[in-house]
Short mmCIF file of C-alpha atoms in Angstrom, two decimals:
data_model
loop_
_atom_site.label_atom_id
_atom_site.label_comp_id
_atom_site.label_asym_id
_atom_site.label_seq_id
_atom_site.Cartn_x
_atom_site.Cartn_y
_atom_site.Cartn_z
CA UNK A 1 -0.30 0.10 -0.31
CA UNK A 2 1.42 3.38 -0.68
CA UNK A 3 0.61 6.42 1.49
CA UNK A 4 0.65 10.05 -0.45
CA UNK A 5 0.04 13.26 0.93
CA UNK A 6 -2.94 14.96 0.47
CA UNK A 7 -4.03 18.57 1.37
CA UNK A 8 -5.11 17.76 5.18
CA UNK A 9 -2.74 19.57 7.81
CA UNK A 10 -2.32 16.75 10.42
CA UNK A 11 0.90 15.21 10.78
CA UNK A 12 2.03 12.47 9.25
CA UNK A 13 4.12 10.08 11.58
CA UNK A 14 5.59 6.67 10.06
CA UNK A 15 6.62 3.78 12.49
CA UNK A 16 8.93 0.97 11.69
CA UNK A 17 7.69 -2.41 13.43
CA UNK A 18 4.97 -0.59 13.60
CA UNK A 19 2.86 -3.71 14.23
CA UNK A 20 4.46 -4.04 17.86
CA UNK A 21 3.90 -3.80 21.34
CA UNK A 22 5.67 -0.14 21.73
CA UNK A 23 4.17 0.89 18.45
CA UNK A 24 0.69 -0.18 19.16
CA UNK A 25 0.53 2.12 22.34
CA UNK A 26 2.62 4.68 20.56
CA UNK A 27 0.00 4.83 17.36
CA UNK A 28 -2.61 5.18 20.11
CA UNK A 29 -1.28 8.35 21.49
CA UNK A 30 -0.57 9.93 18.11
CA UNK A 31 -3.99 9.10 16.50
CA UNK A 32 -5.71 10.96 19.84
CA UNK A 33 -3.18 13.96 19.51
CA UNK A 34 -4.47 13.85 15.52
CA UNK A 35 -1.54 12.39 13.56
CA UNK A 36 -1.73 10.13 10.59
CA UNK A 37 0.09 7.26 11.35
CA UNK A 38 1.78 4.66 8.74
CA UNK A 39 2.23 1.55 10.58
CA UNK A 40 5.21 -0.37 8.80
CA UNK A 41 6.49 -3.89 9.40
CA UNK A 42 7.09 -7.15 7.60
CA UNK A 43 4.65 -9.43 9.38
CA UNK A 44 1.03 -9.92 8.37
CA UNK A 45 -1.00 -7.64 10.70
CA UNK A 46 -3.28 -10.45 12.02
CA UNK A 47 -2.70 -11.38 15.73
CA UNK A 48 -0.15 -8.68 15.96
CA UNK A 49 -0.57 -5.99 18.97
CA UNK A 50 -1.57 -3.51 16.87
CA UNK A 51 -4.17 -5.60 15.75
CA UNK A 52 -5.40 -6.68 19.04
CA UNK A 53 -5.43 -3.31 19.94
CA UNK A 54 -8.20 -2.80 17.74
CA UNK A 55 -6.11 0.06 15.63
CA UNK A 56 -5.38 -1.81 12.13
CA UNK A 57 -8.28 -0.14 10.71
CA UNK A 58 -8.68 2.48 12.76
CA UNK A 59 -9.56 5.55 10.82
CA UNK A 60 -6.09 7.86 10.13
CA UNK A 61 -3.89 4.58 10.12
CA UNK A 62 -2.77 2.90 7.14
CA UNK A 63 -0.96 -0.44 7.68
CA UNK A 64 2.11 -1.52 5.13
CA UNK A 65 3.96 -4.32 4.61
CA UNK A 66 7.74 -3.95 4.08
CA UNK A 67 11.11 -5.44 4.95
CA UNK A 68 12.84 -2.32 6.43
CA UNK A 69 16.17 -4.12 5.86
CA UNK A 70 16.15 -3.89 1.80
CA UNK A 71 17.32 -0.54 0.97
CA UNK A 72 14.36 1.47 -0.48
CA UNK A 73 11.65 -0.14 1.31
CA UNK A 74 10.20 2.80 2.69
CA UNK A 75 10.06 5.07 -0.31
CA UNK A 76 6.52 3.90 -1.54
CA UNK A 77 5.44 5.23 2.02
CA UNK A 78 5.46 8.58 0.51
CA UNK A 79 6.22 11.96 2.55
CA UNK A 80 6.18 12.25 6.05
CA UNK A 81 6.96 14.77 9.08
CA UNK A 82 8.00 12.33 11.63
CA UNK A 83 9.63 8.82 11.49
CA UNK A 84 9.89 6.37 14.51
CA UNK A 85 12.39 3.68 14.00
CA UNK A 86 11.13 1.29 16.25
CA UNK A 87 11.87 -2.13 14.27
CA UNK A 88 14.47 -4.54 15.65
CA UNK A 89 15.09 -8.17 16.63
CA UNK A 90 14.92 -7.75 20.33
CA UNK A 91 13.77 -10.36 23.58
CA UNK A 92 16.87 -11.89 25.43
CA UNK A 93 15.97 -15.41 24.18
CA UNK A 94 15.64 -14.31 20.50
CA UNK A 95 18.90 -12.29 20.61
CA UNK A 96 21.23 -15.12 22.10
CA UNK A 97 19.71 -17.77 19.26
CA UNK A 98 20.68 -15.52 16.29
CA UNK A 99 23.02 -12.92 17.19
CA UNK A 100 24.24 -12.54 13.66
CA UNK A 101 20.67 -11.78 12.61
CA UNK A 102 20.22 -9.14 15.38
CA UNK A 103 23.29 -7.35 14.19
CA UNK A 104 22.02 -7.43 10.53
CA UNK A 105 18.43 -6.86 11.08
CA UNK A 106 18.86 -4.01 13.64
CA UNK A 107 21.73 -2.18 11.82
CA UNK A 108 20.29 -2.66 8.30
CA UNK A 109 17.07 -1.51 9.25
CA UNK A 110 18.50 1.50 10.57
CA UNK A 111 20.17 2.31 7.42
CA UNK A 112 17.16 2.14 5.56
CA UNK A 113 15.05 4.25 7.78
CA UNK A 114 17.99 6.92 8.01
CA UNK A 115 18.03 6.97 4.42
CA UNK A 116 14.46 7.20 3.97
CA UNK A 117 13.87 10.23 6.63
CA UNK A 118 16.93 11.87 5.24
CA UNK A 119 15.35 12.22 1.75
CA UNK A 120 11.99 13.63 3.60
CA UNK A 121 11.79 17.17 2.47
CA UNK A 122 10.11 18.53 5.23
CA UNK A 123 10.91 16.28 7.95
CA UNK A 124 10.49 17.59 11.71
CA UNK A 125 11.86 14.55 13.54
CA UNK A 126 13.67 11.10 13.65
CA UNK A 127 13.37 9.28 16.52
CA UNK A 128 15.48 5.79 17.03
CA UNK A 129 14.31 3.81 19.41
CA UNK A 130 17.42 2.54 21.14
CA UNK A 131 17.79 0.82 24.56
CA UNK A 132 19.01 0.98 28.30
CA UNK A 133 21.50 -2.00 27.69
CA UNK A 134 23.32 0.73 26.34
CA UNK A 135 24.86 1.32 29.49
CA UNK A 136 25.89 -2.02 30.17
CA UNK A 137 25.65 -4.43 33.08
CA UNK A 138 24.74 -1.86 35.58
CA UNK A 139 22.27 0.92 34.74
CA UNK A 140 21.83 2.26 37.85
CA UNK A 141 20.70 5.99 37.99
CA UNK A 142 22.38 6.02 34.42
CA UNK A 143 22.33 9.52 32.79
CA UNK A 144 22.30 9.98 29.09
CA UNK A 145 25.73 11.75 29.13
CA UNK A 146 27.24 8.74 30.79
CA UNK A 147 29.96 6.35 28.30
CA UNK A 148 27.99 3.79 27.29
CA UNK A 149 29.16 0.43 27.95
CA UNK A 150 28.73 -2.63 25.63
CA UNK A 151 30.61 -6.31 25.71
CA UNK A 152 31.19 -8.40 22.56
CA UNK A 153 31.78 -11.82 24.33
CA UNK A 154 28.47 -13.09 24.51
CA UNK A 155 25.44 -13.61 22.06
CA UNK A 156 23.07 -11.94 24.49
CA UNK A 157 25.07 -8.43 23.79
CA UNK A 158 24.40 -8.47 20.11
CA UNK A 159 21.34 -6.36 20.58
CA UNK A 160 22.91 -3.65 22.78
CA UNK A 161 26.14 -3.46 20.63
CA UNK A 162 23.61 -3.08 17.59
CA UNK A 163 21.69 -0.39 19.34
CA UNK A 164 24.83 1.43 20.04
CA UNK A 165 25.50 1.51 16.52
CA UNK A 166 22.38 2.64 15.47
CA UNK A 167 22.88 5.45 17.80
CA UNK A 168 26.26 6.42 16.38
CA UNK A 169 24.64 6.12 12.54
CA UNK A 170 21.89 8.31 13.78
CA UNK A 171 24.42 10.99 14.86
CA UNK A 172 26.29 10.64 12.02
CA UNK A 173 23.01 11.40 9.65
CA UNK A 174 22.64 14.48 11.85
CA UNK A 175 26.36 15.83 11.39
CA UNK A 176 26.60 15.04 7.60
CA UNK A 177 22.87 15.37 6.04
CA UNK A 178 21.59 17.74 9.05
CA UNK A 179 18.94 15.23 10.24
CA UNK A 180 16.92 16.27 12.65
CA UNK A 181 16.94 13.40 15.11
CA UNK A 182 16.38 12.21 18.91
CA UNK A 183 17.37 9.16 20.37
CA UNK A 184 15.26 7.29 23.09
CA UNK A 185 16.09 4.54 25.25
CA UNK A 186 13.58 2.66 27.28
CA UNK A 187 13.74 1.16 30.61
CA UNK A 188 11.88 -2.00 31.34
CA UNK A 189 8.47 -1.01 29.54
CA UNK A 190 5.52 -3.25 30.31
CA UNK A 191 1.74 -3.61 30.00
CA UNK A 192 -1.04 -5.30 27.80
CA UNK A 193 -0.34 -6.24 24.62
CA UNK A 194 3.19 -7.34 25.43
CA UNK A 195 4.15 -10.82 24.42
CA UNK A 196 7.66 -12.51 24.84
CA UNK A 197 9.43 -13.78 27.41
CA UNK A 198 10.11 -10.36 29.64
CA UNK A 199 9.85 -10.87 33.33
CA UNK A 200 6.58 -9.31 33.76
CA UNK A 201 4.50 -11.22 31.35
CA UNK A 202 6.36 -14.49 31.90
CA UNK A 203 5.83 -14.21 35.56
CA UNK A 204 2.14 -12.97 35.42
CA UNK A 205 1.22 -15.84 32.78
CA UNK A 206 3.07 -18.23 35.52
CA UNK A 207 0.91 -16.60 38.20
CA UNK A 208 -2.32 -16.81 36.25
CA UNK A 209 -1.99 -20.50 35.11
CA UNK A 210 -0.59 -21.64 38.92
CA UNK A 211 2.78 -22.59 37.81
CA UNK A 212 5.65 -21.85 39.81
CA UNK A 213 7.03 -18.33 39.37
CA UNK A 214 10.57 -18.61 38.12
CA UNK A 215 13.30 -16.22 38.68
CA UNK A 216 16.78 -16.64 37.46
CA UNK A 217 19.53 -16.22 39.94
CA UNK A 218 19.39 -15.03 42.96
CA UNK A 219 16.31 -12.53 42.18
CA UNK A 220 18.58 -9.72 43.38
CA UNK A 221 18.64 -7.70 39.87
CA UNK A 222 17.13 -4.48 40.46
CA UNK A 223 14.39 -2.78 38.04
CA UNK A 224 12.07 0.11 37.50
CA UNK A 225 9.05 -0.94 35.55
CA UNK A 226 7.67 1.64 33.42
CA UNK A 227 3.86 1.56 32.04
CA UNK A 228 3.45 1.56 28.51
CA UNK A 229 1.23 4.57 28.49
CA UNK A 230 4.01 6.54 30.35
CA UNK A 231 6.55 5.32 27.79
CA UNK A 232 4.57 6.53 24.60
CA UNK A 233 3.70 10.01 25.99
CA UNK A 234 7.25 10.42 26.61
CA UNK A 235 7.90 9.17 23.09
CA UNK A 236 5.58 11.51 21.82
CA UNK A 237 7.04 14.49 23.85
CA UNK A 238 9.91 14.05 21.45
CA UNK A 239 8.60 14.75 18.41
CA UNK A 240 6.75 18.06 19.92
CA UNK A 241 9.74 19.68 21.83
CA UNK A 242 12.31 21.53 19.71
CA UNK A 243 14.60 21.10 22.84
CA UNK A 244 15.04 17.37 22.01
CA UNK A 245 16.91 17.79 18.60
CA UNK A 246 20.12 15.90 18.77
CA UNK A 247 19.58 14.52 22.43
CA UNK A 248 19.28 10.92 23.63
CA UNK A 249 16.75 10.57 26.26
CA UNK A 250 16.04 7.59 29.13
CA UNK A 251 12.22 7.25 29.36
CA UNK A 252 11.37 5.15 31.94
CA UNK A 253 10.03 5.20 35.72
CA UNK A 254 12.45 5.83 38.25
CA UNK A 255 9.72 5.88 41.04
CA UNK A 256 9.55 1.57 41.96
CA UNK A 257 12.89 0.16 42.49
CA UNK A 258 12.24 -3.45 42.88
CA UNK A 259 14.52 -6.74 42.81
CA UNK A 260 13.54 -9.30 40.57
CA UNK A 261 12.51 -11.39 43.70
CA UNK A 262 10.26 -8.48 44.81
CA UNK A 263 8.42 -8.33 41.40
CA UNK A 264 7.72 -11.96 41.61
CA UNK A 265 5.79 -11.63 45.15
CA UNK A 266 3.92 -8.59 43.90
CA UNK A 267 2.73 -10.08 40.78
CA UNK A 268 1.54 -13.57 42.70
CA UNK A 269 -0.30 -10.99 45.23
CA UNK A 270 -2.03 -8.84 42.61
CA UNK A 271 -2.77 -12.16 40.64
CA UNK A 272 -4.18 -13.92 43.61
CA UNK A 273 -1.98 -16.72 42.91
CA UNK A 274 -0.83 -19.44 45.48
CA UNK A 275 1.97 -20.10 43.08
CA UNK A 276 5.63 -20.74 44.60
CA UNK A 277 8.46 -18.81 43.85
CA UNK A 278 11.45 -20.89 42.19
CA UNK A 279 14.82 -19.56 41.61
CA UNK A 280 16.36 -21.40 38.76
CA UNK A 281 19.85 -21.28 37.04
CA UNK A 282 20.66 -18.39 34.38
CA UNK A 283 21.37 -19.53 31.03
CA UNK A 284 23.68 -16.72 30.38
CA UNK A 285 25.06 -13.13 31.72
CA UNK A 286 22.20 -10.85 32.86
CA UNK A 287 21.80 -6.78 33.97
CA UNK A 288 22.37 -6.36 37.47
CA UNK A 289 20.59 -3.11 38.07
CA UNK A 290 18.59 -0.69 35.73
CA UNK A 291 17.09 2.77 37.17
CA UNK A 292 17.19 5.40 34.53
CA UNK A 293 17.93 9.42 35.14
CA UNK A 294 15.16 10.76 33.92
CA UNK A 295 16.98 14.66 34.98
CA UNK A 296 17.09 15.48 30.96
CA UNK A 297 13.58 14.02 30.09
CA UNK A 298 11.85 16.13 32.69
CA UNK A 299 13.93 19.23 32.06
CA UNK A 300 13.42 19.46 28.38
CA UNK A 301 10.65 17.32 27.52
CA UNK A 302 8.33 17.94 30.81
CA UNK A 303 7.96 13.95 31.22
CA UNK A 304 7.02 12.52 34.46
CA UNK A 305 5.90 9.16 34.49
CA UNK A 306 2.49 8.82 36.38
CA UNK A 307 1.04 5.45 36.11
CA UNK A 308 0.43 3.73 39.28
CA UNK A 309 2.48 0.52 39.46
CA UNK A 310 0.14 -2.02 41.09
CA UNK A 311 -2.64 -0.96 38.92
CA UNK A 312 -0.78 -1.54 35.88
CA UNK A 313 0.32 -4.94 36.71
CA UNK A 314 -3.36 -5.56 37.84
CA UNK A 315 -4.14 -4.37 34.05
CA UNK A 316 -1.61 -6.49 32.71
CA UNK A 317 -2.69 -9.49 34.62
CA UNK A 318 -6.68 -9.09 33.54
CA UNK A 319 -5.28 -9.04 29.99
CA UNK A 320 -3.41 -12.51 30.34
CA UNK A 321 -6.59 -14.00 32.11
CA UNK A 322 -8.65 -13.16 29.31
CA UNK A 323 -6.67 -15.11 26.84
CA UNK A 324 -3.87 -12.37 25.75
CA UNK A 325 -6.29 -11.58 23.26
CA UNK A 326 -7.99 -8.37 22.17
CA UNK A 327 -7.24 -5.21 24.67
CA UNK A 328 -7.95 -1.59 23.22
CA UNK A 329 -5.15 0.88 24.81
CA UNK A 330 -6.67 2.73 27.63
CA UNK A 331 -5.13 6.24 27.77
CA UNK A 332 -5.40 7.07 31.01
CA UNK A 333 -3.07 10.07 31.27
CA UNK A 334 -5.15 13.79 31.23
CA UNK A 335 -2.15 15.40 29.36
CA UNK A 336 -2.22 13.70 25.95
CA UNK A 337 -3.06 16.75 23.51
CA UNK A 338 -6.49 16.20 21.99
CA UNK A 339 -6.08 18.30 18.64
CA UNK A 340 -3.76 17.78 15.74
CA UNK A 341 -0.01 19.47 16.09
CA UNK A 342 1.70 21.14 13.46
CA UNK A 343 4.69 19.13 11.86
CA UNK A 344 6.84 21.79 12.89
CA UNK A 345 7.87 23.80 15.66
CA UNK A 346 5.26 22.78 18.58
CA UNK A 347 6.56 22.47 21.93
CA UNK A 348 5.31 20.61 24.77
CA UNK A 349 3.00 22.84 27.13
CA UNK A 350 5.48 23.81 30.02
CA UNK A 351 8.47 23.07 28.09
CA UNK A 352 11.19 25.16 27.37
CA UNK A 353 11.96 26.58 23.87
#
């Protein structure tokens, strides 16, 4: 399908990896803000988070099948105001099983997205979704100005290596082509519509089924979990604030720092499960601590996480208990703009210009 420009004034935003979990919630927020959204993915849309969210047939959203690793794959999408590059191989198990493919997809896909964005005649913003893993095995109170730390001695780190490369490529396009870019580093995002083997979803499924809730290692690994609506709101803020240009931002929630063992017990409580907690051996290296320093996001974007952890975990358990099927994103934050914003020059309310 080809998306073409017309006479409408609504900003047009393209999201690669557009059928996925983060993209679905971000698309819901963008539609709320009056954007036209083009969701690009290499999968059939049926059964994906975008489909389960009820957004695939939403007015204002266009779905496009394309392999972003192929040069020129995005050209038929026409002109856009924003590009959010979220397409990637991700998930610890998937990355460990296919490190070469992880590097290929994440690096080649970024090259295609950057070339497409740089060719846009009126691009307002290119946003790269990176990862908190660029900070290495201890990302406690990690700030964006810190040196990044990655390893290459285990397949598990190929994801972080690919994202550091993608960040460098994006900055290079900013220098050489004047690309207006922002980098976002997500910190442990959870919520309904997320599948895979990440900790909240895996433990919640085990608790709902009455199975032992498994914790890798001693369970002392620290995490701060961010509800996906808060993350999506922070990402949309990166499109709207002129002061986001050329910066990387940690987007997460620094309010509830839990060990993985504490998270397991909380999920048991929220789900009403009598499942035991069982510690199992790790199958590879792990991140010992993750907690974002949100100072830059608070100062330049006016970002503040709001969603309550227990409420969000209960919402996630409800989705899983219902068979992990359809779930319309429930945007509860009061600060979602209700009208279309222009493609350029619109700052967030209360954000410095």
